Amino acid sequence: MNMRRSLQASAAALCLTALVAGCGQAVNGSKTIDTENVSAVGVESPGPRVLHENWPEKVPSRGLAKGLALPLEEFMPSYADEIAVQEARDIAETACMRRYGFTDWRTEDLGVSPPVSDNASNMPRRYGLSILAEAKEYGYHVPSTGTESTPPPEQEAAGAETVLRGADGSERVASFKGGALPEGGCTGEVDRKVGTLDQHFVEELSSESFLQSQQEPAVKAAMSAWSGCMKERGFNAPTVWDTDELVGVQSETPTDKEIAIAVADVECKQDTDLIKIWFAQESAIQRQLVKENQASLGGAQNQVKKTLDVASGVTASLR
C-alpha cells in the first residue's frame, strides 16, 4: 500500500491553524534512533506535477442540472482550491523530507482523477443521473477521466515512514540520524505550516437540506410521478435511489440492462421535471439555512480563505 495514501486520511482530519513549522522540536520521552549525523540537503522542492485536464465545471453546462447552483455552494471550496492546498502540502512535505536525506522525494501527481462536481454539492449527480448522453454510454458508471499517476520514488525507502510520521510503529521518534525531527514528523510540520481545508460545517448543512428537501410535498409528488413513469417502462422503483436494486451488482462495464434503466431514469426525470422541482425546494431550504447560520458560515469561509492564502505563500516560497 502506498504510504502517502495511508497517511492522507489522518492528515486530512486535522485542521490546525498554527502557521509556524516548528521543525526541530523534540518530544519529551520519545525514542531516538540512528545517532549518525544527518546533513541538511537544502534542495529546493519542485513540487508535485499538477494535471488540469477534465477538471469539473463550476456550474454544470449539460443535462437536467444545467446552470443549477445551490446557495450553500458559495461557501464550499472548489476542486481547484483543494488542489492548491494539497500542492502546498506536498511542496512542504518534499522540502522537509529532503532535509533528512531523501533527496529524490516526490509526491504523487495531482489532478489525475477529477471528481464529477467542482465542490461538495455534487450537483451533476446530486439528484441522481442528470445527463442523458452519459446514461446512454455509461449507465450509472461514472465516466472515466483519470490519468495514471507517475509512481513517486523513495516512498518505501528505509526510514522514510519514520521521518514522515515522526514515529517508529506506535512509538514516537524525536530524531533521525542525529537530527531533531519535527513533532509528528514531516506530516506534522506540514499540518502546522499549511493546514487543511475544513468544510465540515457547510457539508453538514448541505446534508441537512438534502434530507429535508425529500420530505417536501412537491418533491414527493414529483418523485411519485417519476416512479409512475419508470413503471410504465417496466421498472419498479419508488425513488431514484431504488435504481441500485434494479441494476444489481455493478459490473466493470455497463450492461444493456443497466443502460436501459439509466436512460429511462433520466428521461422520466425530464418528463416529470423532478430535478427542477427538487432543486427549487432545496434552494429555498438552503436560503433559510444560510440566513440562520450566516455568522458561522462567514467564519468558515474566512478560515478557508486564510488557508488558501497560507497555501499560496508556501507554494511561492518553496517552489
Coordinates of C-alpha atoms in Angstrom, one line a residue:
M1 CA 0.0 0.0 0.0
N2 CA 1.3 3.4 -0.9
M3 CA 2.5 5.1 2.3
R4 CA 1.3 8.5 1.4
R5 CA -2.2 7.3 0.7
S6 CA -2.4 5.6 4.0
L7 CA -1.4 8.8 5.8
Q8 CA -3.7 11.2 3.8
A9 CA -6.9 10.3 5.7
S10 CA -5.4 11.0 9.1
A11 CA -3.7 14.2 7.9
A12 CA -6.9 15.5 6.3
A13 CA -8.8 15.1 9.6
L14 CA -6.6 17.7 11.2
C15 CA -7.5 21.4 10.9
L16 CA -4.6 23.2 12.5
T17 CA -4.3 27.0 12.4
A18 CA -0.7 27.5 13.6
L19 CA 1.4 28.8 10.7
V20 CA 4.9 28.2 12.1
A21 CA 6.5 24.9 11.2
G22 CA 8.2 24.0 14.5
C23 CA 10.9 21.9 12.8
G24 CA 13.4 20.5 15.2
Q25 CA 11.0 20.4 18.1
A26 CA 11.9 17.3 20.2
V27 CA 9.3 15.3 22.1
N28 CA 10.0 14.5 25.7
G29 CA 10.2 10.8 26.4
S30 CA 10.3 9.9 22.7
K31 CA 12.5 7.3 21.1
T32 CA 15.7 8.4 19.3
I33 CA 17.1 6.2 16.5
D34 CA 20.3 6.2 14.5
T35 CA 22.7 8.6 16.0
E36 CA 24.6 9.1 12.8
N37 CA 24.5 12.8 11.9
V38 CA 22.2 13.9 9.1
S39 CA 23.1 16.8 6.8
A40 CA 20.7 19.4 5.7
V41 CA 20.3 18.8 2.0
G42 CA 18.7 22.2 1.2
V43 CA 17.4 21.1 -2.2
E44 CA 14.6 23.3 -3.5
S45 CA 11.4 21.4 -3.9
P46 CA 9.9 21.4 -7.4
G47 CA 6.5 20.4 -6.1
P48 CA 4.2 17.8 -7.5
R49 CA 3.1 17.6 -11.1
V50 CA -0.4 19.1 -11.4
L51 CA -2.6 18.0 -14.3
H52 CA -5.5 20.2 -15.3
E53 CA -7.3 18.0 -17.9
N54 CA -11.0 17.2 -17.4
W55 CA -11.5 19.2 -14.2
P56 CA -15.1 19.7 -13.3
E57 CA -17.1 22.7 -14.3
K58 CA -18.0 25.2 -11.6
V59 CA -21.7 25.0 -12.8
P60 CA -23.0 22.1 -14.9
S61 CA -23.4 23.1 -18.5
R62 CA -25.2 19.9 -19.7
G63 CA -28.1 17.8 -18.8
L64 CA -31.0 18.4 -16.4
A65 CA -28.8 20.1 -13.9
K66 CA -27.5 22.7 -16.4
G67 CA -27.0 26.1 -14.8
L68 CA -28.0 24.9 -11.3
A69 CA -26.1 26.1 -8.3
L70 CA -27.4 25.8 -4.7
P71 CA -27.0 28.7 -2.2
L72 CA -24.6 26.9 0.0
E73 CA -22.1 26.3 -2.9
E74 CA -21.0 29.9 -2.3
F75 CA -19.3 28.7 0.9
M76 CA -17.8 25.5 -0.4
P77 CA -14.1 25.3 -1.5
S78 CA -13.8 24.3 -5.2
Y79 CA -11.8 21.5 -6.6
A80 CA -9.1 24.0 -7.6
D81 CA -9.0 25.2 -4.0
E82 CA -8.4 21.6 -2.8
I83 CA -5.7 21.1 -5.3
A84 CA -4.0 24.3 -4.4
V85 CA -3.9 23.4 -0.7
Q86 CA -2.7 19.8 -1.5
E87 CA 0.0 21.2 -3.8
A88 CA 1.3 23.4 -1.0
R89 CA 1.2 20.5 1.4
D90 CA 3.1 18.3 -1.0
I91 CA 5.7 21.0 -1.6
A92 CA 6.2 21.5 2.1
E93 CA 6.4 17.7 2.6
T94 CA 9.0 17.3 -0.1
A95 CA 11.2 20.1 1.3
C96 CA 11.0 18.6 4.8
M97 CA 11.8 15.0 3.6
R98 CA 14.8 16.3 1.6
R99 CA 16.2 18.0 4.7
Y100 CA 16.6 14.5 6.1
G101 CA 18.4 13.0 3.2
F102 CA 15.6 11.8 0.9
T103 CA 16.8 13.9 -2.0
D104 CA 14.6 12.2 -4.6
W105 CA 11.5 12.5 -2.5
R106 CA 8.5 13.5 -4.6
T107 CA 4.7 13.1 -4.0
E108 CA 2.1 11.8 -6.3
D109 CA 0.7 13.8 -9.3
L110 CA -2.3 15.9 -8.5
G111 CA -5.5 16.4 -10.6
V112 CA -5.2 12.9 -12.1
S113 CA -8.7 11.7 -11.1
P114 CA -11.0 14.8 -11.2
P115 CA -14.4 14.4 -9.4
V116 CA -17.8 14.8 -11.1
S117 CA -18.5 18.0 -9.2
D118 CA -16.4 21.1 -8.6
N119 CA -17.5 21.1 -4.9
A120 CA -19.2 19.0 -2.2
S121 CA -22.7 19.7 -3.6
N122 CA -22.1 17.1 -6.3
M123 CA -24.7 18.9 -8.4
P124 CA -24.3 16.8 -11.6
R125 CA -25.5 13.7 -9.6
R126 CA -27.0 15.3 -6.5
Y127 CA -30.4 14.1 -7.6
G128 CA -29.2 11.0 -9.4
L129 CA -28.3 10.8 -13.0
S130 CA -29.0 14.0 -15.0
I131 CA -27.2 13.7 -18.3
L132 CA -28.9 11.5 -20.9
A133 CA -25.9 11.1 -23.2
E134 CA -23.9 9.7 -20.2
A135 CA -26.7 7.4 -19.3
K136 CA -26.7 6.0 -22.8
E137 CA -23.0 5.4 -22.8
Y138 CA -22.1 4.6 -19.2
G139 CA -25.3 3.7 -17.5
Y140 CA -24.8 4.5 -13.8
H141 CA -21.0 4.3 -14.1
V142 CA -19.0 7.5 -13.7
P143 CA -17.2 8.4 -16.9
S144 CA -13.5 7.7 -16.6
T145 CA -11.5 10.9 -17.0
G146 CA -8.5 9.9 -14.9
T147 CA -4.8 9.8 -15.9
E148 CA -2.3 7.4 -14.4
S149 CA 0.0 9.0 -11.9
T150 CA 3.7 8.6 -12.1
P151 CA 4.8 6.4 -9.2
P152 CA 6.9 8.6 -6.8
P153 CA 10.4 7.4 -5.8
E154 CA 11.6 6.9 -2.3
Q155 CA 8.2 6.4 -0.7
E156 CA 9.2 3.0 0.5
A157 CA 12.8 3.8 1.4
A158 CA 14.2 2.7 4.7
G159 CA 13.5 5.3 7.4
A160 CA 11.1 7.3 5.2
E161 CA 8.0 6.4 7.2
T162 CA 9.8 7.4 10.4
V163 CA 10.7 10.8 9.1
L164 CA 7.3 11.3 7.5
R165 CA 5.3 10.4 10.6
G166 CA 7.8 11.1 13.4
A167 CA 7.2 7.6 14.7
D168 CA 8.5 4.0 14.6
G169 CA 5.4 1.9 14.6
S170 CA 3.3 3.2 17.5
E171 CA 6.3 4.8 19.3
R172 CA 7.1 8.5 18.7
V173 CA 10.5 9.3 17.4
A174 CA 12.4 12.6 18.3
S175 CA 15.3 12.4 15.9
F176 CA 16.6 10.7 12.8
K177 CA 20.3 10.2 12.1
G178 CA 21.2 12.7 14.8
G179 CA 18.9 15.5 13.5
A180 CA 15.9 16.5 15.5
L181 CA 12.5 15.7 13.9
P182 CA 9.5 18.0 14.0
E183 CA 6.8 16.8 16.3
G184 CA 4.7 14.4 14.2
G185 CA 7.5 14.2 11.6
C186 CA 7.2 16.0 8.2
T187 CA 3.4 15.4 8.2
G188 CA 3.1 17.2 11.5
E189 CA 5.2 20.1 10.1
V190 CA 3.0 20.3 7.0
D191 CA -0.1 20.4 9.2
R192 CA 1.2 23.3 11.1
K193 CA 2.7 25.1 8.2
V194 CA -0.2 24.7 5.7
G195 CA -3.2 23.2 7.5
T196 CA -6.2 21.7 5.6
L197 CA -9.4 22.9 4.1
D198 CA -12.2 22.4 6.7
Q199 CA -15.7 22.4 5.1
H200 CA -17.3 20.2 7.7
F201 CA -19.9 22.7 8.8
V202 CA -21.1 23.7 5.3
E203 CA -21.3 20.0 4.3
E204 CA -23.4 19.3 7.4
L205 CA -25.8 22.0 6.3
S206 CA -25.8 20.7 2.8
S207 CA -26.7 17.2 4.0
E208 CA -29.4 18.6 6.2
S209 CA -31.0 20.5 3.3
F210 CA -30.8 17.4 1.1
L211 CA -32.6 15.3 3.6
Q212 CA -35.2 17.9 4.3
S213 CA -36.0 18.5 0.7
Q214 CA -37.0 14.9 0.2
Q215 CA -39.8 15.4 2.7
E216 CA -41.3 18.4 0.8
P217 CA -44.7 17.6 -0.6
A218 CA -43.7 19.0 -4.1
V219 CA -40.7 16.7 -4.2
K220 CA -42.7 13.7 -3.0
A221 CA -45.3 14.3 -5.7
A222 CA -42.6 14.7 -8.4
M223 CA -40.9 11.6 -7.2
S224 CA -44.2 9.7 -7.4
A225 CA -44.7 10.9 -10.9
W226 CA -41.2 9.8 -11.8
S227 CA -41.8 6.4 -10.3
G228 CA -45.0 6.1 -12.3
C229 CA -43.1 6.9 -15.5
M230 CA -40.5 4.3 -14.7
K231 CA -43.2 1.7 -14.0
E232 CA -44.7 2.4 -17.5
R233 CA -41.3 1.5 -18.9
G234 CA -41.2 -1.8 -17.0
F235 CA -39.1 -0.7 -14.0
N236 CA -40.4 -0.7 -10.4
A237 CA -38.5 2.0 -8.4
P238 CA -40.4 4.0 -5.8
T239 CA -37.5 6.6 -5.6
V240 CA -34.4 7.5 -7.7
W241 CA -32.3 5.7 -5.1
D242 CA -34.0 2.3 -5.7
T243 CA -32.5 2.0 -9.2
D244 CA -29.5 0.4 -7.5
E245 CA -31.6 -2.7 -6.7
L246 CA -32.8 -2.8 -10.3
V247 CA -29.3 -2.8 -11.6
G248 CA -27.9 -5.2 -9.0
V249 CA -24.2 -5.7 -8.6
Q250 CA -22.5 -3.3 -11.0
S251 CA -20.2 -4.9 -13.5
E252 CA -16.9 -3.4 -14.6
T253 CA -18.6 -2.1 -17.7
P254 CA -22.3 -1.2 -18.0
T255 CA -24.7 -3.9 -19.2
D256 CA -27.5 -3.4 -21.7
K257 CA -29.9 -3.7 -18.7
E258 CA -28.1 -1.0 -16.7
I259 CA -28.1 1.4 -19.7
A260 CA -31.8 0.8 -20.3
I261 CA -32.6 1.6 -16.7
A262 CA -30.3 4.6 -16.6
V263 CA -31.9 6.0 -19.8
A264 CA -35.4 5.5 -18.5
D265 CA -34.3 7.2 -15.2
V266 CA -33.1 10.4 -16.9
E267 CA -35.9 10.5 -19.5
C268 CA -38.5 10.2 -16.7
K269 CA -36.8 13.0 -14.7
Q270 CA -37.1 15.1 -17.8
D271 CA -40.8 14.2 -18.4
T272 CA -41.7 14.9 -14.7
D273 CA -39.4 17.9 -14.1
L274 CA -38.2 16.1 -11.0
I275 CA -34.8 17.7 -10.8
K276 CA -36.1 21.2 -11.5
I277 CA -38.7 20.8 -8.7
W278 CA -36.3 19.2 -6.3
F279 CA -33.7 21.9 -6.8
A280 CA -36.3 24.7 -6.2
Q281 CA -37.4 23.1 -3.0
E282 CA -33.9 22.5 -1.7
S283 CA -32.8 26.0 -2.7
A284 CA -35.5 27.5 -0.5
I285 CA -34.4 25.4 2.4
Q286 CA -30.7 26.3 1.9
R287 CA -31.5 30.0 1.7
Q288 CA -33.2 29.7 5.1
L289 CA -30.2 27.8 6.5
V290 CA -27.8 30.5 5.1
K291 CA -29.9 33.1 6.8
E292 CA -29.9 31.3 10.1
N293 CA -26.2 30.4 10.1
Q294 CA -24.7 33.5 8.4
A295 CA -22.1 34.2 11.1
S296 CA -20.8 30.6 11.3
L297 CA -20.7 30.2 7.5
G298 CA -18.9 33.5 7.2
G299 CA -16.4 32.4 9.8
A300 CA -15.8 29.1 8.0
Q301 CA -15.5 30.9 4.7
N302 CA -12.9 33.3 6.1
Q303 CA -10.9 30.3 7.5
V304 CA -10.9 28.7 4.1
K305 CA -9.6 32.0 2.6
K306 CA -6.8 32.1 5.3
T307 CA -5.8 28.5 4.5
L308 CA -5.7 29.3 0.7
D309 CA -3.6 32.4 1.4
V310 CA -1.2 30.4 3.5
A311 CA -1.0 27.7 0.9
S312 CA -0.3 30.3 -1.8
G313 CA 2.5 31.7 0.3
V314 CA 4.1 28.3 1.0
T315 CA 4.0 27.4 -2.7
A316 CA 5.6 30.7 -3.7
S317 CA 8.3 30.4 -1.1
L318 CA 9.3 26.8 -1.5
R319 CA 8.8 26.1 -5.2

